[in-house]
Each structure stands twice: as C-alpha cells, then as structure tokens.
Amino acid sequence: MQTELLTRKDAKVHDHAPAIDKLYDRIRHVVPEIEWHLFKDDIREILRLKKERNAIILAHNYMTPEIFHCVSDFVGDSLALARQAEATEADIIVMCGVHFMAETAKLLNPQKTVLIPDLNAGCSLAESITGEDVRKLKAANPGVPVVTYINTTAGVKAETDICCTSGNAVEVVESLGVDKVIMIPDEYLARNIAKKTNVEMITWPGRCEVHEQFTRQDLQDIRTNNEDVVILAHPECPPDVLDEADFAGSTSAMLNYVEDKRPNTVALITECSMSDNIAARHPEIAFVRPCNLCPHMKRISLKNIRTALEDNLFEVVIDPTLAEKARRPVDRMLALKK
Ligand code: 13P
Ligand code: SF4
C-alpha cells in the first residue's frame, strides 16, 4: 500500500513495507531514474539495519528527497523532531539533520544512543553564541528571562530559562507573561516575534546563513515574474522579507500551508529541499525556486546514514551535569500545549 509520504501536521510515520523499487514512486517527480539506481542499495541496507538494531531515523524537512521519503521514520521541523525524540521507544536514534537537533534528542534520551551521520553538520546560529556570552547578557540584564532558540549548543541551553523553535516562539514568549525578554541568538527571529507579541526583545547578532541571504527585492521580483504566486517565508529571514511574504512559519507550517491550500504556484523562501520534498508528492503545484542550500544539512547522505548504522557513528555525548541543566529549558518548552 502506498502510504502517506509527506508530513502533514508535524511528523508522520513512514511505512517501509513496500519493495525497494516501489519506493521510487515516492520521489520519481524529483529524482531522475538513473540516480535511483545509485541510491537503492544504500536504502535497502539502511532499512535492514534499522530493523536489526531497533533504530529510528528522524529527518528534518531539509533532508534530500531520497532520505526524507525513503528511509526516515519521522519527518518534521525542529519542534516535531524534538517531540518524536522524546516519545520514541527505539534503542538508537539517527538524527538526519544538524548537530543541535541530535544534541536535543540526546538531552531528552540520556540512556539511548543518538547518532549523527556527520559530526560537522553544524549551524551558523548555534556557532554564533557561547554559554559565556549568555552569562554576560544575563549579568547586564538582571531578572530578564532568557528565551533561547533550539538552534544552539547544550552549553547555551544550560544558561536558559526556556527554549523555543520557529514553530512555537510566539507561544513560548507569551507564556512568560513579561514585557521584556532576552531572545537569542537569531536577531531576525527575535525581531519577527517581537512584532507579533509586543514583547521587547534584547537580541543577539546571530544569523542563519541560509535565510539571511533573501531580500525584499527577491520577493518583489518573484511576484513580478509569477502571476498568482503565493510566497511563504521562514521566520529566520530578515523582517522586511517577511513583510513581503504571504505567510511566515516553521518548515512544517509552510508544508502544512501548501498541503491545505494547494496554491497553483508557490515560492518557499527557505532551503531548497523543502520544495523538492513537497513537489515529490504534488507534481501539480509549480514551485518557483529562489532557494538557498544549507551546507550543514547537506552533509547528511544515504552513504553516511548507512555507515552510522553499521559502525555506530557518530555518537552524541554530553557531560551529564551540563545535560541536566540544558534539558530543563527544553522540557519547559515541550510542556507547553502542542
Ligand atoms: P524549523 O524548526 O522551522 O524546521 O527550522 C529549523 C532550521 O534550522 C531552519 O533553518
Ligand atoms: Fe542553521 Fe540556517 Fe542551516 Fe537551519 S538552515 S541549520 S538555521 S544554518
């Protein structure tokens, strides 16, 4: 049976019962057949190893289609992946995403093995700030709560009151009931959320290297050249880009928007694989592609997922004392309503 392939309303389970070549149907609109022949041995082996090792693969929406549609058990945005990491009963979690996502999964599952296929899959936001930076910010702003984007290291989370993702930042900020917060490290996310909450933000000059590249002019050009286009943008984009967009939301919110409204022509102002993964399932929708690649996400491949499962590479390890402190703001975020 052909299962639901692409996530709607956060993560969804992929059914791997179909024979290997049947899986190609899931991606044939976006992956040429010649490439399928390069992928299928690794896919077969990954599916076998997952079963043998009681492992699950959590895949971010920016994974390439052969990972997203053919080997993952759950797909979603950062929030959905954290929730799935919290809920899983598997012995091994393979995080197909970037390091902070794997680290968050490990914080939530100290007893489990959490693997990331490439240890260098980082994030410009996570690299922009340290725990020491947060301590200095707190000292300069006594009593102001710290809201930290999940795109950070455990050392930064450990200094934090509550975490947020792009999917719940408004709810997290409003849950504090204060008129000022320190919101780190994404300056654009903080400014975009400030507009929606009327909460004053003390920001940090962190940027997503992928989303900061989009400009208002890019979106105006897209509108000029594509009649009836619907433009969706990620909240890591600059505020004037969001002003020009028709909708702003997390990667899963964008995906759900397209699946619900089925516009004829869409521009997703985000990482390139988002459009590919939705187009795989909706060949009837035209995608304008002014996308940018995330070099960190693109480090994850079928080859290194297979090696991860074969050789237990690379295991995420966090000092237990640090992990205990870093887990608290993640738990506090996850305790908010879904
Ligand atoms: P989402 O939580 O919206 O998937 O964003 C994660 C990310 O890294 C976007 O660049
Ligand atoms: Fe980090 Fe941006 Fe890549 Fe997301 S897209 S992982 S925020 S660098």
Coordinates of C-alpha atoms and ligand atoms in Angstrom, one line a residue:
M1 CA 0.0 0.0 0.0
Q2 CA 1.3 3.5 -0.8
T3 CA 1.4 5.3 2.5
E4 CA 1.2 9.0 3.3
L5 CA 4.7 10.1 2.4
L6 CA 5.0 13.6 3.4
T7 CA 4.3 15.0 6.7
R8 CA 1.1 17.0 7.4
K9 CA 0.6 18.4 10.9
D10 CA 4.1 17.7 12.1
A11 CA 5.7 14.4 11.9
K12 CA 4.2 11.3 10.4
V13 CA 5.3 7.7 10.3
H14 CA 6.7 6.3 7.0
D15 CA 5.8 2.8 6.2
H16 CA 8.7 0.9 4.6
A17 CA 6.8 -2.3 3.8
P18 CA 6.8 -1.6 0.0
A19 CA 9.5 -3.4 -2.1
I20 CA 12.6 -1.2 -2.7
D21 CA 11.7 -0.3 -6.3
K22 CA 8.2 0.7 -5.2
L23 CA 9.8 3.4 -3.0
Y24 CA 11.0 5.1 -6.2
D25 CA 7.3 6.1 -6.8
R26 CA 7.7 8.5 -3.8
I27 CA 10.4 10.5 -5.5
R28 CA 10.1 9.9 -9.2
H29 CA 8.9 13.5 -9.8
V30 CA 12.0 15.0 -8.4
V31 CA 14.8 12.3 -8.7
P32 CA 15.8 11.0 -12.2
E33 CA 15.6 7.2 -12.6
I34 CA 19.4 7.0 -13.2
E35 CA 20.0 8.4 -9.7
W36 CA 17.6 5.9 -8.1
H37 CA 20.0 3.1 -9.2
L38 CA 22.8 4.8 -7.2
F39 CA 20.6 5.1 -4.1
K40 CA 18.7 1.8 -3.8
D41 CA 21.4 -0.5 -2.4
D42 CA 22.0 2.0 0.4
I43 CA 18.3 2.4 1.0
R44 CA 17.8 -1.4 1.2
E45 CA 20.7 -1.7 3.7
I46 CA 19.6 1.2 5.8
L47 CA 16.1 -0.3 6.1
R48 CA 17.5 -3.7 7.1
L49 CA 19.9 -2.2 9.7
K50 CA 17.2 -0.1 11.3
K51 CA 15.2 -3.2 11.9
E52 CA 18.1 -5.3 13.1
R53 CA 19.3 -2.5 15.5
N54 CA 15.9 -1.2 16.7
A55 CA 16.8 2.2 15.4
I56 CA 14.7 5.0 14.1
I57 CA 15.6 7.8 11.7
L58 CA 14.3 11.3 12.4
A59 CA 14.7 13.5 9.4
H60 CA 14.4 17.3 9.2
N61 CA 12.3 18.8 6.4
Y62 CA 15.6 19.9 4.7
M63 CA 16.8 16.4 4.0
T64 CA 17.1 15.5 0.4
P65 CA 14.1 13.5 -1.1
E66 CA 15.7 10.0 -1.0
I67 CA 16.4 10.5 2.7
F68 CA 13.1 12.3 3.5
H69 CA 10.8 9.9 1.6
C70 CA 12.6 6.6 1.5
V71 CA 14.4 5.9 4.8
S72 CA 13.0 8.2 7.5
D73 CA 10.6 7.0 10.2
F74 CA 9.5 10.5 11.2
V75 CA 9.9 13.8 9.4
G76 CA 9.3 17.3 10.6
D77 CA 10.5 20.7 11.8
S78 CA 12.8 21.1 14.9
L79 CA 9.8 21.0 17.3
A80 CA 8.3 17.9 15.8
L81 CA 11.7 16.1 15.8
A82 CA 12.2 17.0 19.5
R83 CA 8.7 15.7 20.3
Q84 CA 9.4 12.5 18.4
A85 CA 12.8 12.1 20.1
E86 CA 11.1 12.4 23.5
A87 CA 8.4 9.8 22.6
T88 CA 10.5 7.1 20.9
E89 CA 11.0 3.6 22.3
A90 CA 13.7 2.7 19.8
D91 CA 17.2 1.9 21.2
I92 CA 19.0 4.1 18.7
I93 CA 18.0 7.5 17.2
V94 CA 19.7 8.5 14.0
M95 CA 19.3 12.3 13.6
C96 CA 19.3 13.3 9.9
G97 CA 19.6 17.0 10.5
V98 CA 22.2 19.1 12.2
H99 CA 24.1 18.7 15.4
F100 CA 21.9 20.8 17.7
M101 CA 19.0 18.6 16.7
A102 CA 20.9 15.4 17.6
E103 CA 22.1 17.1 20.9
T104 CA 18.5 17.9 21.7
A105 CA 17.5 14.3 21.1
K106 CA 20.3 13.2 23.4
L107 CA 19.2 15.6 26.1
L108 CA 15.8 14.1 26.0
N109 CA 17.1 10.5 25.9
P110 CA 20.3 10.3 28.1
Q111 CA 20.1 6.5 28.1
K112 CA 19.7 6.0 24.4
T113 CA 22.3 6.0 21.6
V114 CA 21.9 9.1 19.5
L115 CA 23.9 9.2 16.2
I116 CA 24.5 11.9 13.8
P117 CA 25.9 10.7 10.4
D118 CA 28.3 13.7 10.1
L119 CA 29.6 15.4 13.2
N120 CA 30.4 18.6 11.3
A121 CA 26.8 19.2 10.4
G122 CA 26.6 22.5 12.3
C123 CA 24.6 25.7 12.1
S124 CA 25.6 29.3 11.8
L125 CA 23.2 30.2 14.6
A126 CA 24.5 27.6 17.0
E127 CA 28.0 28.8 16.3
S128 CA 27.2 32.4 16.9
I129 CA 27.0 32.3 20.7
T130 CA 28.5 30.6 23.8
G131 CA 27.4 29.9 27.3
E132 CA 29.7 32.6 28.5
D133 CA 28.0 35.1 26.2
V134 CA 24.7 34.3 27.7
R135 CA 26.1 34.7 31.3
K136 CA 27.3 38.2 30.3
L137 CA 23.9 39.1 28.8
K138 CA 22.1 37.9 32.0
A139 CA 24.5 39.9 34.1
A140 CA 23.8 43.0 32.0
N141 CA 20.0 42.5 32.2
P142 CA 19.3 41.1 35.7
G143 CA 15.9 39.4 36.1
V144 CA 15.1 39.4 32.3
P145 CA 14.2 35.8 31.2
V146 CA 16.2 34.2 28.5
V147 CA 14.4 32.5 25.6
T148 CA 16.8 30.5 23.5
Y149 CA 16.2 29.2 20.0
I150 CA 16.7 25.5 19.8
N151 CA 19.4 26.1 17.2
T152 CA 22.0 26.3 20.0
T153 CA 24.5 24.1 21.8
A154 CA 23.8 22.4 25.2
G155 CA 26.2 25.0 26.8
V156 CA 23.9 27.8 25.7
K157 CA 20.7 26.0 26.6
A158 CA 22.1 25.3 30.1
E159 CA 22.1 29.1 30.7
T160 CA 18.5 29.5 29.5
D161 CA 15.0 29.8 31.1
I162 CA 13.1 28.3 28.2
C163 CA 13.8 27.1 24.6
C164 CA 11.7 27.8 21.5
T165 CA 11.6 26.8 17.9
S166 CA 10.3 28.7 14.9
G167 CA 7.1 26.7 15.3
N168 CA 6.2 27.8 18.9
A169 CA 8.2 31.1 19.5
V170 CA 5.2 33.3 19.9
E171 CA 3.5 30.9 22.4
V172 CA 6.8 30.4 24.3
V173 CA 7.4 34.2 24.7
E174 CA 3.7 34.8 25.6
S175 CA 3.8 32.0 28.2
L176 CA 6.3 34.0 30.3
G177 CA 3.8 36.9 30.9
V178 CA 6.6 39.6 30.9
D179 CA 7.1 42.7 28.7
K180 CA 10.8 42.1 28.1
V181 CA 12.9 39.0 27.2
I182 CA 16.4 38.2 26.1
M183 CA 15.8 36.3 22.9
I184 CA 18.9 34.6 21.4
P185 CA 20.7 34.0 19.1
D186 CA 18.7 34.8 16.0
E187 CA 18.3 38.5 15.7
Y188 CA 15.8 38.3 12.8
L189 CA 13.7 35.7 14.5
A190 CA 13.6 37.8 17.7
R191 CA 12.6 40.9 15.7
N192 CA 9.9 39.0 13.8
I193 CA 8.5 37.5 17.0
A194 CA 8.6 41.0 18.7
K195 CA 6.2 42.3 16.1
K196 CA 3.7 39.6 16.9
T197 CA 3.9 39.7 20.7
N198 CA 4.5 43.3 21.7
V199 CA 7.2 42.0 23.9
E200 CA 10.5 43.9 23.9
M201 CA 13.4 41.8 22.8
I202 CA 17.1 42.1 23.8
T203 CA 18.7 40.4 20.8
W204 CA 22.0 38.8 19.8
P205 CA 23.5 39.3 16.3
G206 CA 23.2 35.7 15.2
R207 CA 22.0 34.9 11.7
C208 CA 21.0 31.9 9.7
E209 CA 23.5 31.9 6.8
V210 CA 20.8 30.5 4.5
H211 CA 17.8 32.7 5.3
E212 CA 19.8 36.0 5.8
Q213 CA 20.6 36.0 2.1
F214 CA 17.0 36.6 0.9
T215 CA 16.0 40.2 0.2
R216 CA 12.7 42.0 -0.1
Q217 CA 13.7 42.7 -3.7
D218 CA 14.0 38.9 -4.4
L219 CA 10.3 38.5 -3.3
Q220 CA 9.2 41.5 -5.3
D221 CA 10.9 40.1 -8.4
I222 CA 9.2 36.7 -7.8
R223 CA 5.8 38.5 -7.7
T224 CA 6.5 40.5 -10.9
N225 CA 7.5 37.3 -12.8
N226 CA 5.0 34.9 -11.5
E227 CA 1.3 35.8 -11.6
D228 CA -0.7 34.5 -8.6
V229 CA 2.3 33.2 -6.8
V230 CA 1.9 32.5 -3.0
I231 CA 5.1 33.3 -1.1
L232 CA 5.9 31.5 2.1
A233 CA 8.9 32.5 4.2
H234 CA 10.8 31.1 7.2
P235 CA 11.0 33.4 10.3
E236 CA 14.8 33.3 10.2
C237 CA 14.5 35.7 7.2
P238 CA 15.0 39.4 7.6
P239 CA 11.8 41.2 8.8
D240 CA 11.3 43.1 5.5
V241 CA 11.3 39.8 3.7
L242 CA 8.6 38.5 6.0
D243 CA 6.6 41.8 5.4
E244 CA 6.6 41.0 1.7
A245 CA 5.6 37.3 2.1
D246 CA 2.0 36.0 2.2
F247 CA 2.7 33.6 5.1
A248 CA 5.6 33.1 7.6
G249 CA 6.1 29.9 9.6
S250 CA 8.3 27.0 10.5
T251 CA 9.2 24.4 7.9
S252 CA 6.3 22.2 8.9
A253 CA 3.9 25.2 9.0
M254 CA 4.9 26.0 5.4
L255 CA 4.5 22.4 4.4
N256 CA 1.0 22.2 6.0
Y257 CA 0.0 25.5 4.4
V258 CA 0.8 24.2 0.9
E259 CA -0.9 20.9 1.6
D260 CA -4.0 22.6 3.0
K261 CA -4.4 25.4 0.4
R262 CA -2.9 23.8 -2.7
P263 CA -1.9 27.0 -4.4
N264 CA -1.1 26.7 -8.1
T265 CA 2.3 28.4 -7.8
V266 CA 4.4 28.6 -4.6
A267 CA 7.7 30.2 -3.7
L268 CA 9.2 28.8 -0.5
I269 CA 11.7 31.3 0.9
T270 CA 13.9 28.7 2.6
E271 CA 16.2 25.8 2.0
C272 CA 16.0 24.1 -1.4
S273 CA 15.0 20.6 -0.3
M274 CA 11.7 21.9 1.1
S275 CA 10.3 22.5 -2.4
D276 CA 11.7 19.1 -3.6
N277 CA 10.1 17.2 -0.8
I278 CA 6.7 18.8 -1.4
A279 CA 6.9 18.6 -5.2
A280 CA 7.6 14.9 -4.9
R281 CA 4.1 14.5 -3.6
H282 CA 2.4 17.3 -5.5
P283 CA 3.6 17.4 -9.1
E284 CA 0.5 19.6 -9.9
I285 CA 2.0 22.5 -7.9
A286 CA 4.5 24.8 -9.6
F287 CA 7.4 25.8 -7.4
V288 CA 9.4 28.9 -8.0
R289 CA 12.8 28.1 -6.6
P290 CA 14.8 31.1 -5.3
C291 CA 16.1 28.7 -2.6
N292 CA 19.4 28.5 -0.9
L293 CA 21.2 25.3 0.2
C294 CA 22.2 24.7 3.8
P295 CA 25.7 23.3 3.6
H296 CA 25.4 21.8 7.0
M297 CA 22.1 19.9 6.3
K298 CA 23.6 18.8 3.0
R299 CA 26.4 16.9 4.8
I300 CA 23.9 14.1 5.5
S301 CA 23.7 11.5 2.8
L302 CA 22.5 7.9 2.4
K303 CA 26.1 6.8 2.5
N304 CA 26.9 8.3 5.9
I305 CA 23.5 7.2 7.3
R306 CA 24.4 3.7 6.4
T307 CA 27.8 4.0 7.9
A308 CA 26.2 5.5 11.1
L309 CA 24.1 2.4 11.5
E310 CA 26.9 -0.1 10.6
D311 CA 29.6 1.4 12.8
N312 CA 27.6 3.4 15.5
L313 CA 28.9 6.7 14.1
F314 CA 28.9 9.4 15.4
E315 CA 27.6 9.1 18.9
V316 CA 26.5 12.3 20.6
V317 CA 27.9 12.6 24.1
I318 CA 27.1 15.3 26.6
D319 CA 28.6 15.8 30.0
P320 CA 25.8 14.6 32.4
T321 CA 26.0 17.7 34.7
L322 CA 25.7 20.0 31.7
A323 CA 23.0 17.8 30.2
E324 CA 20.8 18.1 33.3
K325 CA 20.9 21.9 33.2
A326 CA 20.4 22.0 29.4
R327 CA 17.5 19.7 29.4
R328 CA 15.4 21.9 31.7
P329 CA 14.5 24.7 29.2
V330 CA 13.8 22.0 26.6
D331 CA 11.4 20.2 28.9
R332 CA 9.8 23.5 29.9
M333 CA 9.1 24.2 26.2
L334 CA 7.8 20.7 25.5
A335 CA 5.4 21.0 28.4
L336 CA 3.6 23.9 26.7
K337 CA 0.5 22.8 24.8
K338 CA 1.0 21.2 21.5
Ligands
13P1 P1 12.3 24.6 11.6 O1 12.2 24.3 13.1 O2 11.3 25.6 11.1 O3 12.3 23.3 10.8 O4 13.7 25.3 11.4 C1 15.0 24.7 11.6 C2 16.0 25.3 10.9 O5 17.2 25.1 11.1 C3 15.6 26.2 9.8 O6 16.7 26.8 9.2
SF4_2 FE1 21.3 26.6 10.8 FE2 20.2 28.0 8.8 FE3 21.2 25.6 8.2 FE4 18.9 25.9 9.6 S1 19.3 26.5 7.5 S2 20.6 24.5 10.1 S3 19.4 27.7 10.9 S4 22.4 27.4 9.0

